[in-house]
Tab-separated table of C-alpha atoms and ligand atoms in Angstrom:
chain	number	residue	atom	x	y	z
A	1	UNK	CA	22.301	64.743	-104.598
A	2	UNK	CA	21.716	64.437	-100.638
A	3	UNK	CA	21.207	67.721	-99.139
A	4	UNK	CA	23.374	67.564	-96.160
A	5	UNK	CA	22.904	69.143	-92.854
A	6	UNK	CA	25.678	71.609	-93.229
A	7	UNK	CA	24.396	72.468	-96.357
A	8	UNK	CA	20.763	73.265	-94.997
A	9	UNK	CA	22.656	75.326	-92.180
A	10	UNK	CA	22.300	79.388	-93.147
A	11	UNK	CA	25.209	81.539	-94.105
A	12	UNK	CA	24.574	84.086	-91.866
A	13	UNK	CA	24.947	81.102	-88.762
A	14	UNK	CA	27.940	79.704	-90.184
A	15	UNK	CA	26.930	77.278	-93.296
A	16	UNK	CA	27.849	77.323	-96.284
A	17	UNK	CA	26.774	79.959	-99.384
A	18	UNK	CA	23.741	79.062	-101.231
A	19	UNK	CA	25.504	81.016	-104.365
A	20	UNK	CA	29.062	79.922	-105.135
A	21	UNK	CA	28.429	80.442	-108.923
A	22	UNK	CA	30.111	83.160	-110.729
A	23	UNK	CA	27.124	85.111	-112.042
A	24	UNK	CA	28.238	86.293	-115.039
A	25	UNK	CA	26.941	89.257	-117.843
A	26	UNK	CA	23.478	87.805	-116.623
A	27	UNK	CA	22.854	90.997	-114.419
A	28	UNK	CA	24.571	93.160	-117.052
A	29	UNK	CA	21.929	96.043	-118.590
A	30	UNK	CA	21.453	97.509	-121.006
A	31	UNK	CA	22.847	95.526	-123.645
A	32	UNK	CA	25.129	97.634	-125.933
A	33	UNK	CA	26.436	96.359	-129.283
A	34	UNK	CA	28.492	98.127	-132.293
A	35	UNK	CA	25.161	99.069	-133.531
A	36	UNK	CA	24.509	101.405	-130.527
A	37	UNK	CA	27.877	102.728	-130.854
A	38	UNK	CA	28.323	103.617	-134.204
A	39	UNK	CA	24.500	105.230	-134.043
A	40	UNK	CA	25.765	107.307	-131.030
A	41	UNK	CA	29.059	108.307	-132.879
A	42	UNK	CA	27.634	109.626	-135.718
A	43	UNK	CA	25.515	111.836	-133.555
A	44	UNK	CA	28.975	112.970	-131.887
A	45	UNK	CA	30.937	113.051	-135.117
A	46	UNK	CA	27.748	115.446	-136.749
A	47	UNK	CA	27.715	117.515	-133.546
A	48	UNK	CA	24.306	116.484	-133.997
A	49	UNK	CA	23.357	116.031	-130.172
A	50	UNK	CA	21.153	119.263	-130.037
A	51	UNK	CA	18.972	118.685	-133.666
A	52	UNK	CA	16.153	116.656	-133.965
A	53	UNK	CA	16.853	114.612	-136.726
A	54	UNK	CA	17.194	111.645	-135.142
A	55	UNK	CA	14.667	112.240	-131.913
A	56	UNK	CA	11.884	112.212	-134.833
A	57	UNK	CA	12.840	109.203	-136.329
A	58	UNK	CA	13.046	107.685	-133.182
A	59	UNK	CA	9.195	109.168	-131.784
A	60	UNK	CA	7.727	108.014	-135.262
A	61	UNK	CA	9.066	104.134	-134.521
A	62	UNK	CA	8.138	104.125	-130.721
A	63	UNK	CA	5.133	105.390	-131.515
A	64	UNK	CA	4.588	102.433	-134.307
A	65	UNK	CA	5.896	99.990	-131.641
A	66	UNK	CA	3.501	101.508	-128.769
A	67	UNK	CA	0.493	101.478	-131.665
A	68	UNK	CA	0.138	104.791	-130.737
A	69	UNK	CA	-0.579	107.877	-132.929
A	70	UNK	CA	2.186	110.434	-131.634
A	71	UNK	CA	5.154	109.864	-129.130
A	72	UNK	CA	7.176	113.004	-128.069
A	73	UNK	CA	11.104	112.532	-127.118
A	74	UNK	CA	11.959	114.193	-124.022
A	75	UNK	CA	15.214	114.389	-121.920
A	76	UNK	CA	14.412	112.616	-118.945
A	77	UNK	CA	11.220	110.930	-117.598
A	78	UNK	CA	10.619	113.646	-115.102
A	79	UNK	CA	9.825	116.217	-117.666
A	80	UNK	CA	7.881	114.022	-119.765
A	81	UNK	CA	5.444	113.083	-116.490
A	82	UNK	CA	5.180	117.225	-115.766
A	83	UNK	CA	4.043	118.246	-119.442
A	84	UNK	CA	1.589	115.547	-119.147
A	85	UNK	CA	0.139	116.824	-116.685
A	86	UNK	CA	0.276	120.114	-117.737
A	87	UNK	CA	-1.298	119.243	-120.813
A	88	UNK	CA	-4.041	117.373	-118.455
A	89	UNK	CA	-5.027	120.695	-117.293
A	90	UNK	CA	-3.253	120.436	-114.209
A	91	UNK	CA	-3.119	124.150	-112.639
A	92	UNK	CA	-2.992	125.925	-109.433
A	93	UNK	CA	-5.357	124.897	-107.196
A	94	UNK	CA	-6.457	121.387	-108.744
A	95	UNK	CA	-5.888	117.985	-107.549
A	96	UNK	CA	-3.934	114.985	-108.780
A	97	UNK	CA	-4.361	111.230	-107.574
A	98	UNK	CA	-1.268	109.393	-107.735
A	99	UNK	CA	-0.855	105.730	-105.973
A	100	UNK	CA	1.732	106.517	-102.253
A	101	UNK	CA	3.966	103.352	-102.952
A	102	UNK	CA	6.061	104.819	-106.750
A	103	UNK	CA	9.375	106.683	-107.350
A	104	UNK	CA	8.878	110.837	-106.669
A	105	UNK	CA	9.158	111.851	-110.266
A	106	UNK	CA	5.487	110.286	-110.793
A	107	UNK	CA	3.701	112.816	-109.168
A	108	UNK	CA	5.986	115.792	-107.560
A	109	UNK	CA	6.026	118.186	-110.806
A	110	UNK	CA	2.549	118.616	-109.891
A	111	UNK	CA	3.290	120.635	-107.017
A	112	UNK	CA	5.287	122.917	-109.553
A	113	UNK	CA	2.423	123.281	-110.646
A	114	UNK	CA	0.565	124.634	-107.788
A	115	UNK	CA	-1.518	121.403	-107.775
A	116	UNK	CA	-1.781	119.275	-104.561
A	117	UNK	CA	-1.337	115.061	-104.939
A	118	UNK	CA	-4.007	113.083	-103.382
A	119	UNK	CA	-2.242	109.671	-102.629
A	120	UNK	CA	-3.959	106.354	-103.083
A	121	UNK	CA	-3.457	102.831	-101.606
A	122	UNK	CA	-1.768	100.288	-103.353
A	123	UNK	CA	-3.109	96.282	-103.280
A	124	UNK	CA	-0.712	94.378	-101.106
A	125	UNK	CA	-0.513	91.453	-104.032
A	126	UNK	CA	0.155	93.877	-106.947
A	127	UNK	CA	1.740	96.888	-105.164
A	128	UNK	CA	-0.206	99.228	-108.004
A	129	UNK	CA	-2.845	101.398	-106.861
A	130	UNK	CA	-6.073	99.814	-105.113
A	131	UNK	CA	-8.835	101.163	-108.115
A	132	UNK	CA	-11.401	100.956	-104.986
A	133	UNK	CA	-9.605	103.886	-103.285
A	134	UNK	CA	-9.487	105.946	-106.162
A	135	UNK	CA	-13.044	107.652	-106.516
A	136	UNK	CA	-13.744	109.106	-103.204
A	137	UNK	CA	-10.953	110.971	-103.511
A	138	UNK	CA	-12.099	112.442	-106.353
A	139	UNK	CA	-13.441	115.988	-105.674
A	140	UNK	CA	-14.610	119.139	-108.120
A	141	UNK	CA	-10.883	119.935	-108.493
A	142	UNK	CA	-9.884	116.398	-109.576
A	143	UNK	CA	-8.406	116.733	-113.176
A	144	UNK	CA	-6.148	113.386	-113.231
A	145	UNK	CA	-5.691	110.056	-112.245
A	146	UNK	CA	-2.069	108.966	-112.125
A	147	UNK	CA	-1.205	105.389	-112.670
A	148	UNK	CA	2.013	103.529	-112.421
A	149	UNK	CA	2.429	99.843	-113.776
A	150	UNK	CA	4.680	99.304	-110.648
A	151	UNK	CA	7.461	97.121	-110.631
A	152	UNK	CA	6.367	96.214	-113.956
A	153	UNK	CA	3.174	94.888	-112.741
A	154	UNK	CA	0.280	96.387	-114.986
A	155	UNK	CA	-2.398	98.313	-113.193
A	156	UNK	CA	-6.011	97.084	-113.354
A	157	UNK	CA	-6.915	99.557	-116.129
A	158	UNK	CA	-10.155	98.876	-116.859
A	159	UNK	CA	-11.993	99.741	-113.563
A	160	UNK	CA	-9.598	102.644	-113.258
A	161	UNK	CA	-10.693	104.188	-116.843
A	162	UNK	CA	-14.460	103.586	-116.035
A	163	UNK	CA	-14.144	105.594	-113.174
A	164	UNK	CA	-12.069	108.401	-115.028
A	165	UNK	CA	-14.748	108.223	-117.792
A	166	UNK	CA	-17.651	108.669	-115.449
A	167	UNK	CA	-16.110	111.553	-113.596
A	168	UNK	CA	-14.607	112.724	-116.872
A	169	UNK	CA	-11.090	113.425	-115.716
A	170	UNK	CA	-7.702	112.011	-117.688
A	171	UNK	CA	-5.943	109.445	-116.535
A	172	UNK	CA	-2.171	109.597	-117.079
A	173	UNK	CA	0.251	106.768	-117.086
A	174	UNK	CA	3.493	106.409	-115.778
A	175	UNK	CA	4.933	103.841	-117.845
A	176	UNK	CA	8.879	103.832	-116.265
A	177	UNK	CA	8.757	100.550	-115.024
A	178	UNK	CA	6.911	98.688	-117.848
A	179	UNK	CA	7.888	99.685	-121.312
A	180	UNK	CA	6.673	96.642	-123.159
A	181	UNK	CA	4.347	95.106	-120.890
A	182	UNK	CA	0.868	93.987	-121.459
A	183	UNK	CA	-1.975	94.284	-119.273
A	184	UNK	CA	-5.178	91.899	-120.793
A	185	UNK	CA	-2.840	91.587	-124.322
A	186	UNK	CA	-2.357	95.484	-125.083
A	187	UNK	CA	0.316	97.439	-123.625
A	188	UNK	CA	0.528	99.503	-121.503
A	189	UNK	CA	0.662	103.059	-121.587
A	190	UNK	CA	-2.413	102.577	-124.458
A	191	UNK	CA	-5.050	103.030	-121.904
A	192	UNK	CA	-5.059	106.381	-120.578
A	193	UNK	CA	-4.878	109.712	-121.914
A	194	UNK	CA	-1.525	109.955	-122.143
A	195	UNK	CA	1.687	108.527	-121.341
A	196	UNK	CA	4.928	109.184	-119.936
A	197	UNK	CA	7.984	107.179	-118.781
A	198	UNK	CA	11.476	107.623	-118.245
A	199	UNK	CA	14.412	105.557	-120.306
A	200	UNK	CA	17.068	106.878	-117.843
A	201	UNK	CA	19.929	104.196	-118.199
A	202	UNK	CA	18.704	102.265	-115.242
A	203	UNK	CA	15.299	100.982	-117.130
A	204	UNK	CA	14.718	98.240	-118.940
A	205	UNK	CA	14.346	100.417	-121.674
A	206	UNK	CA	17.482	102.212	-120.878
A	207	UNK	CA	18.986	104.580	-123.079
A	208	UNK	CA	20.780	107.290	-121.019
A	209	UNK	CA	18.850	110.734	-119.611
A	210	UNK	CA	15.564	110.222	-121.598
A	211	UNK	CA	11.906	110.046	-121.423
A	212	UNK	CA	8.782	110.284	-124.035
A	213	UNK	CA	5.671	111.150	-124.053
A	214	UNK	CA	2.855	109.184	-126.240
A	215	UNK	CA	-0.429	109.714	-127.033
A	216	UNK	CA	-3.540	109.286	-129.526
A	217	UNK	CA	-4.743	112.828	-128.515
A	218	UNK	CA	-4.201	115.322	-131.149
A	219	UNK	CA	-4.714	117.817	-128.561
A	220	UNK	CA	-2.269	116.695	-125.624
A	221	UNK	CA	0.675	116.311	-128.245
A	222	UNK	CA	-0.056	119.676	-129.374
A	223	UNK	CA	0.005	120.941	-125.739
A	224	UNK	CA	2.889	119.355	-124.577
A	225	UNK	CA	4.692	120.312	-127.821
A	226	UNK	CA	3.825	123.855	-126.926
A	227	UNK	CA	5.278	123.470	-123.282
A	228	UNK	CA	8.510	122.447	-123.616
A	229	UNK	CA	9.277	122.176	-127.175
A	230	UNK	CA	10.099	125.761	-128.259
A	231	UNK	CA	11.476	124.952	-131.495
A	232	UNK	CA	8.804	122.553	-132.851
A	233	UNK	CA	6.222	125.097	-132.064
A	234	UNK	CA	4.919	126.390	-136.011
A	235	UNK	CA	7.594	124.917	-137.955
A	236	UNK	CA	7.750	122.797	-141.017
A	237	UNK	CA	8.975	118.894	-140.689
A	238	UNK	CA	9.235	116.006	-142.557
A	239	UNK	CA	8.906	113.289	-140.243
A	240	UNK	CA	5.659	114.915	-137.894
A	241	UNK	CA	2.975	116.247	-139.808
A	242	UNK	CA	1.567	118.013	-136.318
A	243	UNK	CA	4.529	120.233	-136.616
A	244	UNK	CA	3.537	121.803	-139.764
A	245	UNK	CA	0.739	123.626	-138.201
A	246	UNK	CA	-0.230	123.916	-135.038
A	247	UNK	CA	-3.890	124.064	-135.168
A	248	UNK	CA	-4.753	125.514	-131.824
A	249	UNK	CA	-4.740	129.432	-132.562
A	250	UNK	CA	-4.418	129.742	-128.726
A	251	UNK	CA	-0.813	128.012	-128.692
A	252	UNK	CA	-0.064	129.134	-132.156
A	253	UNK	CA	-0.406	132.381	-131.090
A	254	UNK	CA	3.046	131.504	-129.430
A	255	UNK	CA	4.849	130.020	-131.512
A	256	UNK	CA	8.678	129.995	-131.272
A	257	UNK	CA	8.351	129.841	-126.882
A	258	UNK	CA	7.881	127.541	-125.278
A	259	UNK	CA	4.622	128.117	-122.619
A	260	UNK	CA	6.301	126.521	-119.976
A	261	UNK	CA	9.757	127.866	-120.176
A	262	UNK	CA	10.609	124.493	-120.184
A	263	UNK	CA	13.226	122.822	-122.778
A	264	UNK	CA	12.081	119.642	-123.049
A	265	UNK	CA	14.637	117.885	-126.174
A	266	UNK	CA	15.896	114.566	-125.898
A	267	UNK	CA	19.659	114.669	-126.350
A	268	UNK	CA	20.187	112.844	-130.119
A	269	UNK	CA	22.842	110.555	-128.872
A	270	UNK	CA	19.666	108.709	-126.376
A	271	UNK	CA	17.936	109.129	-129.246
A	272	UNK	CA	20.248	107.217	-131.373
A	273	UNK	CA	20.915	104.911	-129.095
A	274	UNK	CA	16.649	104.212	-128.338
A	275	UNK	CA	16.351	103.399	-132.052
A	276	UNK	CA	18.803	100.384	-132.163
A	277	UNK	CA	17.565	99.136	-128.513
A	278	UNK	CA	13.949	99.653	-129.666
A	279	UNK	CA	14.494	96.579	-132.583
A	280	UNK	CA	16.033	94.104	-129.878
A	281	UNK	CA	13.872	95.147	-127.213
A	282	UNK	CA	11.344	92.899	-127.705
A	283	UNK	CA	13.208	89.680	-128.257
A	284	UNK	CA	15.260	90.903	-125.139
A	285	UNK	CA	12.330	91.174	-122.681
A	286	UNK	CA	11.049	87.761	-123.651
A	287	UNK	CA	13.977	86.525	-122.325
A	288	UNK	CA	14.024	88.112	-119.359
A	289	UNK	CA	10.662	87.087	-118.624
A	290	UNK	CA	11.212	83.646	-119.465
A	291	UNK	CA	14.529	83.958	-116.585
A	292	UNK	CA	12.159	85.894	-114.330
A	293	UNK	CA	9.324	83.223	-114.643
A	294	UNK	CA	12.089	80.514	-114.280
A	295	UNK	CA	12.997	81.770	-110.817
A	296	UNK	CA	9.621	82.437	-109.419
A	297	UNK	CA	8.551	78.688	-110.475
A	298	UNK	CA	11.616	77.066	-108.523
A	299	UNK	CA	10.133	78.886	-105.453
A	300	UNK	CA	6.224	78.562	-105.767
A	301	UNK	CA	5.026	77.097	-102.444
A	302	UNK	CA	7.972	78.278	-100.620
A	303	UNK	CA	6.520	79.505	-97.127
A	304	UNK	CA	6.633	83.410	-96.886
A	305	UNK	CA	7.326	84.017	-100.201
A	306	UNK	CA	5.075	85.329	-102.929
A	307	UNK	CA	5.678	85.968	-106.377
A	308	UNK	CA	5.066	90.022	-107.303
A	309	UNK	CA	3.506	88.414	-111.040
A	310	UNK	CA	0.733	88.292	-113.465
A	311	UNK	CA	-0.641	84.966	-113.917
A	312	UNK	CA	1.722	83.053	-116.040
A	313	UNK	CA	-1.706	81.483	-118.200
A	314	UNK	CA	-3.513	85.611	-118.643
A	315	UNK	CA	-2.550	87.982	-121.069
A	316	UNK	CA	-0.535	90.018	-119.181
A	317	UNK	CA	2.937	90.604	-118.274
A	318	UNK	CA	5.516	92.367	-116.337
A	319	UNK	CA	7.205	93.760	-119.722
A	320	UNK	CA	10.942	94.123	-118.361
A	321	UNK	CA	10.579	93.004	-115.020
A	322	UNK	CA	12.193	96.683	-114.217
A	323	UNK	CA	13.228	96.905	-110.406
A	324	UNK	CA	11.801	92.909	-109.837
A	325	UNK	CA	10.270	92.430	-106.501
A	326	UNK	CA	8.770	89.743	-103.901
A	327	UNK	CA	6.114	89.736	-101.694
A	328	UNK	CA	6.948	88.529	-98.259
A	329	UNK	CA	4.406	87.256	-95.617
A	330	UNK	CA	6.321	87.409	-92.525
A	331	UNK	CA	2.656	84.855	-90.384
A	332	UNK	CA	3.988	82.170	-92.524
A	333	UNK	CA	7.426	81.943	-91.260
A	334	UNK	CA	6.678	82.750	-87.332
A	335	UNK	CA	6.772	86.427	-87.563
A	336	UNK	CA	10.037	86.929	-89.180
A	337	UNK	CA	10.773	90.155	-90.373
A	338	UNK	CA	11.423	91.035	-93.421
A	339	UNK	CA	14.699	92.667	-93.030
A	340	UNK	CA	16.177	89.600	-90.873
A	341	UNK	CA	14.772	87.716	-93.847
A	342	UNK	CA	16.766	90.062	-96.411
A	343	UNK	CA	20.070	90.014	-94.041
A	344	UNK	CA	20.073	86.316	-94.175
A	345	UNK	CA	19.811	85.907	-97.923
A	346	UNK	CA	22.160	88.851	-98.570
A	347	UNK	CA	24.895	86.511	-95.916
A	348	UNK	CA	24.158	83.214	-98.993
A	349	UNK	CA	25.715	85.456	-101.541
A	350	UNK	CA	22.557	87.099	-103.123
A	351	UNK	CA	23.391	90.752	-102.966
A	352	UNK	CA	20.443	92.550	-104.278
A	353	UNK	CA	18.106	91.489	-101.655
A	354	UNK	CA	16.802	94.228	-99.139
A	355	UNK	CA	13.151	95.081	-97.947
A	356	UNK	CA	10.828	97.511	-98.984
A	357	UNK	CA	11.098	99.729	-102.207
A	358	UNK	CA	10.552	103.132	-102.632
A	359	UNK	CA	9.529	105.184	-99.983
A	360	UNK	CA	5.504	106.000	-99.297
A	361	UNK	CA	5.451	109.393	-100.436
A	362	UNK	CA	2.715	110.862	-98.751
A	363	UNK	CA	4.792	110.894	-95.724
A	364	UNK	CA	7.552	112.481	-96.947
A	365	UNK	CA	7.882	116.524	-95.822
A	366	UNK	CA	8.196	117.788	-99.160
A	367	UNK	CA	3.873	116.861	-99.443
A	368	UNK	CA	3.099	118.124	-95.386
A	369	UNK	CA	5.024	121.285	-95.488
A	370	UNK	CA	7.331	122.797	-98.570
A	371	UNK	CA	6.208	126.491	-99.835
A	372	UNK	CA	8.178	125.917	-103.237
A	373	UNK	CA	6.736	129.368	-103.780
A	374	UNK	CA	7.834	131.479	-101.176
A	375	UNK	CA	3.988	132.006	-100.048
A	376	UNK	CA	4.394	131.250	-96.173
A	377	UNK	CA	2.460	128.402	-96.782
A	378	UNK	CA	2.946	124.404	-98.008
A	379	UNK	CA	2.331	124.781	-101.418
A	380	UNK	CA	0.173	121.709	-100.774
A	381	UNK	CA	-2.145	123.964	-99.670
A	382	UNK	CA	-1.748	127.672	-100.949
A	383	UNK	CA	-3.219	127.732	-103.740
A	384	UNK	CA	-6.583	126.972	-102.328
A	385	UNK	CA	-6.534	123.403	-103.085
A	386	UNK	CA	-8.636	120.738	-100.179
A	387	UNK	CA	-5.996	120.065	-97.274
A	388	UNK	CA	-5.498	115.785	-98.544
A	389	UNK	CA	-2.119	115.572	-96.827
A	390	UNK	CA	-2.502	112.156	-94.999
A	391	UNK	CA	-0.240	111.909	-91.763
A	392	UNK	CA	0.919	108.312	-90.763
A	393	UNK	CA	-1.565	105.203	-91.051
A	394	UNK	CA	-3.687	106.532	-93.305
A	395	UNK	CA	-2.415	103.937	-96.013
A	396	UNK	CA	-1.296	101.324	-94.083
A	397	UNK	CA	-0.106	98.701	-97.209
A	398	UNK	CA	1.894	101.702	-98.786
A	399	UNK	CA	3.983	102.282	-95.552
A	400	UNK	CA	4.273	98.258	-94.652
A	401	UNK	CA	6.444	98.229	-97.803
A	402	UNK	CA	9.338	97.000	-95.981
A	403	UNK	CA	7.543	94.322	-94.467
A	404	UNK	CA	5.798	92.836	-97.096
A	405	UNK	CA	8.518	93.110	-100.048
A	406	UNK	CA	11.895	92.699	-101.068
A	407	UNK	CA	14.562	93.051	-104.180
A	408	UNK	CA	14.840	89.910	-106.106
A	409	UNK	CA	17.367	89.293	-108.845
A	410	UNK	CA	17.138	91.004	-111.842
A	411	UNK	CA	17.893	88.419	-114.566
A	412	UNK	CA	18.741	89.629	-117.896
A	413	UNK	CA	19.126	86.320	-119.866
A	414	UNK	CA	17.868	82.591	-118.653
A	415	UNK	CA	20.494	81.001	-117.325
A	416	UNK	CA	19.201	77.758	-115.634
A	417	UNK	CA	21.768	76.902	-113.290
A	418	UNK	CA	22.678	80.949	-111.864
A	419	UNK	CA	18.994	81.391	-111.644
A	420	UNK	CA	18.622	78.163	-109.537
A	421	UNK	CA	21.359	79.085	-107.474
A	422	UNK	CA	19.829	82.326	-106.356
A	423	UNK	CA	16.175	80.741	-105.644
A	424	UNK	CA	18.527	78.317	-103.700
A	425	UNK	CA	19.136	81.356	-101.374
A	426	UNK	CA	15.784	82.986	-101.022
A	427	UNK	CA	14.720	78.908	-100.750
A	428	UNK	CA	16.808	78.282	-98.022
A	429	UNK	CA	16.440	80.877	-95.633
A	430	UNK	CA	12.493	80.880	-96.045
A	431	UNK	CA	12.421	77.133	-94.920
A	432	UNK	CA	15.102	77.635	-92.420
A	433	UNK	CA	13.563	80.775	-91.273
A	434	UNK	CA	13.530	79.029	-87.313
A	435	UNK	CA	17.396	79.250	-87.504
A	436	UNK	CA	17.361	83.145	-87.226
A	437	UNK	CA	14.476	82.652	-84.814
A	438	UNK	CA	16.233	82.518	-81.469
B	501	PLP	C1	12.636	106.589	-113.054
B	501	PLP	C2	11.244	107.005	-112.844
B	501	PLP	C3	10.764	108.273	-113.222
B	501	PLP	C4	11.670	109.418	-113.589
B	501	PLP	O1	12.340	109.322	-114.728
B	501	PLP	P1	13.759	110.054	-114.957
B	501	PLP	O2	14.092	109.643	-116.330
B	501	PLP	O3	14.696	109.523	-113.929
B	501	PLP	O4	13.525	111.498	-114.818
B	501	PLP	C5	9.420	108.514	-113.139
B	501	PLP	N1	8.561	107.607	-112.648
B	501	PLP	C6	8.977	106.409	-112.212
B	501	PLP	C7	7.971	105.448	-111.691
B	501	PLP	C8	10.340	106.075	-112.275
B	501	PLP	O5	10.751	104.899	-111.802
């Protein structure tokens, strides 16, 4: 077909849509079937939400699935990321490095903690932490290293746990955006100490207010068992044999509370619900990076536009694709900025697209100046910890996100001729970026 001139004219000066295409289910997440239903109805008709039944079942076979020793269910992500660090030894006065560029709940419990955050760079390509600006940030107050497979790109983990080694501190993972994927074959959330993610229902492991916890440390499980899990804590079970004795005098000594006063259960009805996702998961994922890979290869060599992926020939992957992004180089396409760019592909019917993603966190107020303990001072600060609070252009990739990335369509199944459509968009306005020029 000849590609007219009205055609190649952009939406947003009066052409014609790139997308005209009825999209579909293909955006539609998570995928729920009878099976997910019925599980989560029995739960309601048992007025089972508040047992554990279920929540042990489901820890024993994401644990299998991770090839991990122990998983512990928790009720949202958030929780699960502050007992791990807890259980890292993360106390008043210490230090946590966590990458600038990731969602809040990755690092902000620390402060609870009376722990400052040391924020990292990211790598412009990968947009997960820069492993070279990890170490001199490491001082004698240093007890973890958090990483986050961002966007669902895997971090590099192996000169990250070489460093953590040598200095001997943990490294925890924040696995929210990549359940599934594989960094060098393995996947992650198998490297580091511990792991934590969230399965809140906008994942793409997505099974309501939910989050676990997994690890092949005897001694972390045991600690974050004693943190938030009050009635786990010394008793008898059938599915975890850690529960039938806590070995640790120290934390069996309290038994019954939990150290934290935190109540960490998953609700059974996620629960039930993460068991029947968890056997379609991975056939699910493969499809979605088959749709995701589909669109990125209809736009390689595009000016401007970079795909946020792992090598299509290595052994990783992006797992989920959770929160799929682009890289945007605004010197290929005269200086256009992003958000003109976004505006213009938004006007060909591609709704999704903006700039930027989450905010670079060690900007944000709540790490310069809250006193979350009433101390008259930032709690960043009070409790002795090094002053590390990093005013603007200190890292200057983390707060460029909005000019050098953008939303991207989040494809759930691979659709050939809806995924073309939408590269048609982000196509289009790249190589008609002189029209919005003027
Ligand atoms: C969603 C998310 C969390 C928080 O999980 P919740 O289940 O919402 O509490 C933590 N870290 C990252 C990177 C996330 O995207």
């Amino acid at each position: 077909m000849k590609i007219t001139a009205k055609q190649q004219t952009l939406a947003i000066t009066g052409g014609p849509k790139a997308i005209t295409k009825d999209e579909g289910n293909i955006f539609h997440w998570p995928i729920v079937t009878s099976a997910d239903e019925n599980a989560v109805l029995d739960v309601l008709r048992r007025g089972a939400m508040s047992g554990t039944d279920i929540t042990k079942r489901f820890e024993q076979e994401f644990a299998d699935w991770m090839g991990m020793k122990f998983a512990l269910g928790y009720c949202n992500g958030t929780e699960s990321l502050r007992a791990a660090m807890w259980a890292c030894g993360l106390g008043a006065g210490d230090e946590m490095i966590c990458p600038s560029m990731t969602y809040w709940a990755s690092c902000t419990a620390a402060l609870s903690l009376g722990a400052a955050v040391n924020f990292a760079e990211i790598l412009p390509d990968t947009l997960c932490i820069d492993p070279k600006d990890i170490e001199h940030r490491i001082g004698p107050r240093t007890k973890a290293i958090m990483v986050v497979h961002y966007c669902g790109y895997p971090c590099d983990m192996d000169p990250i746990m070489k460093l953590a080694r040598k200095h001997r501190i943990k490294v925890i993972e924040d696995v929210s955006h990549a359940h599934g994927g594989l960094y060098k074959g393995r996947k992650v959330g198998t490297f580091g100490d511990i792991s934590a993610m969230s399965m809140m229902a906008g994942k793409s492991f997505a099974i309501g207010e939910a989050g676990m916890m997994v690890t092949n440390n005897r001694d972390l499980y045991e600690r974050c068992v004693a943190y938030g899990h009050y009635e786990r804590t010394g008793l008898p079970s059938n599915f975890n044999a850690v529960d039938r004795s806590i070995f640790n005098p120290a934390l069996n000594k309290f038994a019954g509370l939990p150290l934290g006063g935190f109540k960490h259960r998953m609700n059974q009805t996620c629960s039930a619900m993460g068991r029947v996702q968890l056997k379609h998961y991975d056939r699910r994922i493969t499809e979605i990076q088959a749709a995701m890979n589909r669109f990125w290869d209809l736009l390689e060599g595009v000016p401007g536009l970079r795909a946020h992926r792992t090598p299509p020939t290595g052994k990783s992957t992006m797992g989920g694709w959770y929160a799929a992004r682009g890289l945007y180089r605004a010197d290929e396409l005269g200086g256009l900025p992003c958000a003109k760019f976004c505006e213009a592909v938004r006007a060909e019917g591609a709704a999704m697209c903006n700039p930027g993603a989450n905010i670079p966190l060690h900007l944000h107020p709540v790490y310069h100046d809250a006193d979350i303990f009433n101390q008259g001072k930032p709690t960043m600060i009070a409790f002795g910890q090094r002053d590390v609070r990093q005013g603007p252009g200190s890292l200057p990739v983390a707060e460029s996100i909005r000019d050098i990335s953008y939303s991207i369509p989040w494809f759930k199944h691979d659709r050939p001729a809806v995924i073309k459509a939408y590269a048609q968009a982000y196509r289009k306005v790249a190589e008609h970026a002189d029209q919005l020029m003027t």
